[in-house]
Amino acid sequence: MSLALHWTWKRFDDLGVHALHDALALRCRVFIMEQGPYQDPDDADKHAWHLLGCDDAGRLMACLRVVDPGVKFAEPAIGRVVTAPEVRGQGLGRVLMQEGMARCRQAWPGRAVRISAQARLQPFYGALGFAAASAQYLEDDIPHIEMLWEPRSLP
């Protein structure tokens, strides 16, 4: 059973310093502390919708970003998908991605969505309708693969 979170979408300029801090801190905790150092905040953050999932106490437990088309890829791109370690295994990653995909369908109807997925997560994203769209490559010393979701992939 999935932990119920309160979901909020914000553009970068509307995040506010506290929400921005919380999002970057969670991303750092997972992407840098668990996976090794790399430059996490980038210019794509400024051109993205940010989804924040907070628990009843207001603590950020999950977040992702949806980058506008033409910034990272020709298509809109979902990335920086992260859940706090203490709430993993409760289905939040799936819910988070479904929310991100819904935002893409709403903002850019009929458009495909591209992700740069860690290769080990290919089955997870495949179950959401994404298909491999590149050979594996290294990004920050972690094997990745581009994956594409086509509008016909889900009803």
CSV table of C-alpha atoms in Angstrom, one decimal:
chain,number,residue,atom,x,y,z
A,1,MET,CA,0.0,0.0,0.0
A,2,SER,CA,1.3,3.4,-0.9
A,3,LEU,CA,1.9,6.2,1.6
A,4,ALA,CA,-0.5,9.1,0.8
A,5,LEU,CA,1.4,12.3,0.0
A,6,HIS,CA,0.2,15.8,-0.9
A,7,TRP,CA,1.3,16.6,-4.4
A,8,THR,CA,2.2,20.1,-5.5
A,9,TRP,CA,3.4,21.3,-9.0
A,10,LYS,CA,5.5,24.4,-9.2
A,11,ARG,CA,7.6,26.1,-11.8
A,12,PHE,CA,11.1,26.9,-10.8
A,13,ASP,CA,10.5,30.6,-10.2
A,14,ASP,CA,7.5,29.7,-7.9
A,15,LEU,CA,9.2,27.1,-5.7
A,16,GLY,CA,10.3,29.5,-3.0
A,17,VAL,CA,13.6,29.1,-1.1
A,18,HIS,CA,12.3,26.5,1.4
A,19,ALA,CA,10.8,24.2,-1.2
A,20,LEU,CA,13.9,24.6,-3.4
A,21,HIS,CA,16.1,23.8,-0.5
A,22,ASP,CA,14.1,20.7,0.4
A,23,ALA,CA,14.0,19.4,-3.2
A,24,LEU,CA,17.8,19.9,-3.6
A,25,ALA,CA,18.5,18.4,-0.2
A,26,LEU,CA,16.5,15.2,-1.0
A,27,ARG,CA,18.1,15.0,-4.4
A,28,CYS,CA,21.6,15.4,-2.8
A,29,ARG,CA,20.8,12.8,-0.2
A,30,VAL,CA,19.9,10.2,-2.8
A,31,PHE,CA,21.7,11.1,-6.0
A,32,ILE,CA,25.0,12.3,-4.5
A,33,MET,CA,25.3,10.6,-1.1
A,34,GLU,CA,24.0,7.2,-2.3
A,35,GLN,CA,25.2,7.2,-5.9
A,36,GLY,CA,28.4,9.3,-5.9
A,37,PRO,CA,29.2,12.9,-6.6
A,38,TYR,CA,28.1,14.8,-9.7
A,39,GLN,CA,26.6,18.2,-10.5
A,40,ASP,CA,22.9,17.8,-9.6
A,41,PRO,CA,21.4,21.2,-9.9
A,42,ASP,CA,21.6,22.3,-13.6
A,43,ASP,CA,20.1,24.9,-15.9
A,44,ALA,CA,17.3,22.5,-16.8
A,45,ASP,CA,15.8,23.1,-13.3
A,46,LYS,CA,15.0,26.6,-14.4
A,47,HIS,CA,12.9,25.3,-17.4
A,48,ALA,CA,10.9,22.7,-15.6
A,49,TRP,CA,7.8,21.9,-13.6
A,50,HIS,CA,8.8,20.4,-10.2
A,51,LEU,CA,6.5,18.0,-8.4
A,52,LEU,CA,6.8,17.9,-4.7
A,53,GLY,CA,5.3,15.1,-2.6
A,54,CYS,CA,5.0,16.0,1.1
A,55,ASP,CA,3.7,13.9,4.0
A,56,ASP,CA,1.2,15.2,6.6
A,57,ALA,CA,4.0,16.8,8.6
A,58,GLY,CA,5.1,18.8,5.5
A,59,ARG,CA,8.3,16.8,5.0
A,60,LEU,CA,9.3,16.3,1.4
A,61,MET,CA,9.3,12.6,0.6
A,62,ALA,CA,9.4,12.5,-3.2
A,63,CYS,CA,10.0,14.8,-6.1
A,64,LEU,CA,10.7,14.9,-9.8
A,65,ARG,CA,11.0,17.5,-12.5
A,66,VAL,CA,9.4,17.7,-16.0
A,67,VAL,CA,11.7,19.6,-18.3
A,68,ASP,CA,10.2,21.6,-21.1
A,69,PRO,CA,10.6,20.3,-24.7
A,70,GLY,CA,13.7,21.6,-26.4
A,71,VAL,CA,15.8,21.9,-23.2
A,72,LYS,CA,17.3,18.4,-22.7
A,73,PHE,CA,15.6,16.6,-25.5
A,74,ALA,CA,13.2,17.6,-28.3
A,75,GLU,CA,10.4,16.0,-26.2
A,76,PRO,CA,9.4,16.9,-22.7
A,77,ALA,CA,11.6,15.0,-20.2
A,78,ILE,CA,11.0,13.5,-16.8
A,79,GLY,CA,14.0,13.4,-14.6
A,80,ARG,CA,15.5,13.7,-11.1
A,81,VAL,CA,12.9,11.1,-9.9
A,82,VAL,CA,13.6,10.5,-6.2
A,83,THR,CA,11.9,9.1,-3.1
A,84,ALA,CA,13.3,9.4,0.4
A,85,PRO,CA,15.0,6.2,1.5
A,86,GLU,CA,12.7,5.8,4.5
A,87,VAL,CA,9.5,5.6,2.3
A,88,ARG,CA,10.9,3.3,-0.4
A,89,GLY,CA,9.0,0.1,-1.2
A,90,GLN,CA,5.6,1.7,-0.8
A,91,GLY,CA,4.8,2.3,-4.5
A,92,LEU,CA,5.7,6.0,-4.5
A,93,GLY,CA,8.0,5.8,-7.5
A,94,ARG,CA,5.2,4.5,-9.6
A,95,VAL,CA,2.8,7.2,-8.3
A,96,LEU,CA,5.4,9.9,-8.8
A,97,MET,CA,6.0,8.8,-12.4
A,98,GLN,CA,2.3,8.6,-13.1
A,99,GLU,CA,1.9,12.1,-11.9
A,100,GLY,CA,4.8,13.3,-14.1
A,101,MET,CA,3.3,11.6,-17.1
A,102,ALA,CA,-0.1,13.1,-16.4
A,103,ARG,CA,1.5,16.6,-16.3
A,104,CYS,CA,3.2,15.9,-19.7
A,105,ARG,CA,-0.1,14.8,-21.2
A,106,GLN,CA,-1.8,17.9,-19.9
A,107,ALA,CA,0.9,20.4,-20.9
A,108,TRP,CA,1.9,18.8,-24.2
A,109,PRO,CA,-1.0,16.7,-25.4
A,110,GLY,CA,0.0,14.1,-28.0
A,111,ARG,CA,3.7,14.5,-27.4
A,112,ALA,CA,6.1,11.7,-26.6
A,113,VAL,CA,8.1,11.8,-23.3
A,114,ARG,CA,11.8,11.0,-23.1
A,115,ILE,CA,13.8,10.0,-20.0
A,116,SER,CA,17.4,9.2,-19.3
A,117,ALA,CA,16.9,6.2,-17.0
A,118,GLN,CA,19.5,4.3,-15.0
A,119,ALA,CA,19.8,1.1,-16.9
A,120,ARG,CA,19.0,-1.0,-13.8
A,121,LEU,CA,15.6,0.7,-13.7
A,122,GLN,CA,14.6,-0.2,-17.3
A,123,PRO,CA,12.1,-2.8,-16.2
A,124,PHE,CA,10.4,-0.3,-13.9
A,125,TYR,CA,10.0,2.3,-16.6
A,126,GLY,CA,9.1,-0.4,-19.1
A,127,ALA,CA,6.1,-1.3,-17.0
A,128,LEU,CA,5.0,2.3,-17.3
A,129,GLY,CA,5.0,2.1,-21.1
A,130,PHE,CA,8.5,3.5,-21.8
A,131,ALA,CA,10.6,1.7,-24.4
A,132,ALA,CA,14.4,1.7,-24.9
A,133,ALA,CA,15.4,4.4,-27.4
A,134,SER,CA,19.2,4.2,-27.2
A,135,ALA,CA,22.1,2.0,-26.4
A,136,GLN,CA,23.4,2.1,-22.9
A,137,TYR,CA,25.8,4.9,-22.1
A,138,LEU,CA,27.6,6.2,-19.0
A,139,GLU,CA,26.2,9.3,-17.3
A,140,ASP,CA,28.2,10.3,-14.1
A,141,ASP,CA,29.7,6.8,-14.2
A,142,ILE,CA,26.3,5.1,-13.9
A,143,PRO,CA,24.9,3.1,-16.9
A,144,HIS,CA,21.9,4.8,-18.4
A,145,ILE,CA,19.6,4.4,-21.3
A,146,GLU,CA,17.2,6.8,-23.1
A,147,MET,CA,13.7,5.6,-23.0
A,148,LEU,CA,10.6,7.0,-24.8
A,149,TRP,CA,7.0,6.9,-23.9
A,150,GLU,CA,4.7,7.3,-26.9
A,151,PRO,CA,1.1,8.6,-26.5
A,152,ARG,CA,-0.3,5.3,-27.7
A,153,SER,CA,1.7,3.4,-24.9
A,154,LEU,CA,-1.2,3.9,-22.4
A,155,PRO,CA,-4.9,4.2,-23.0
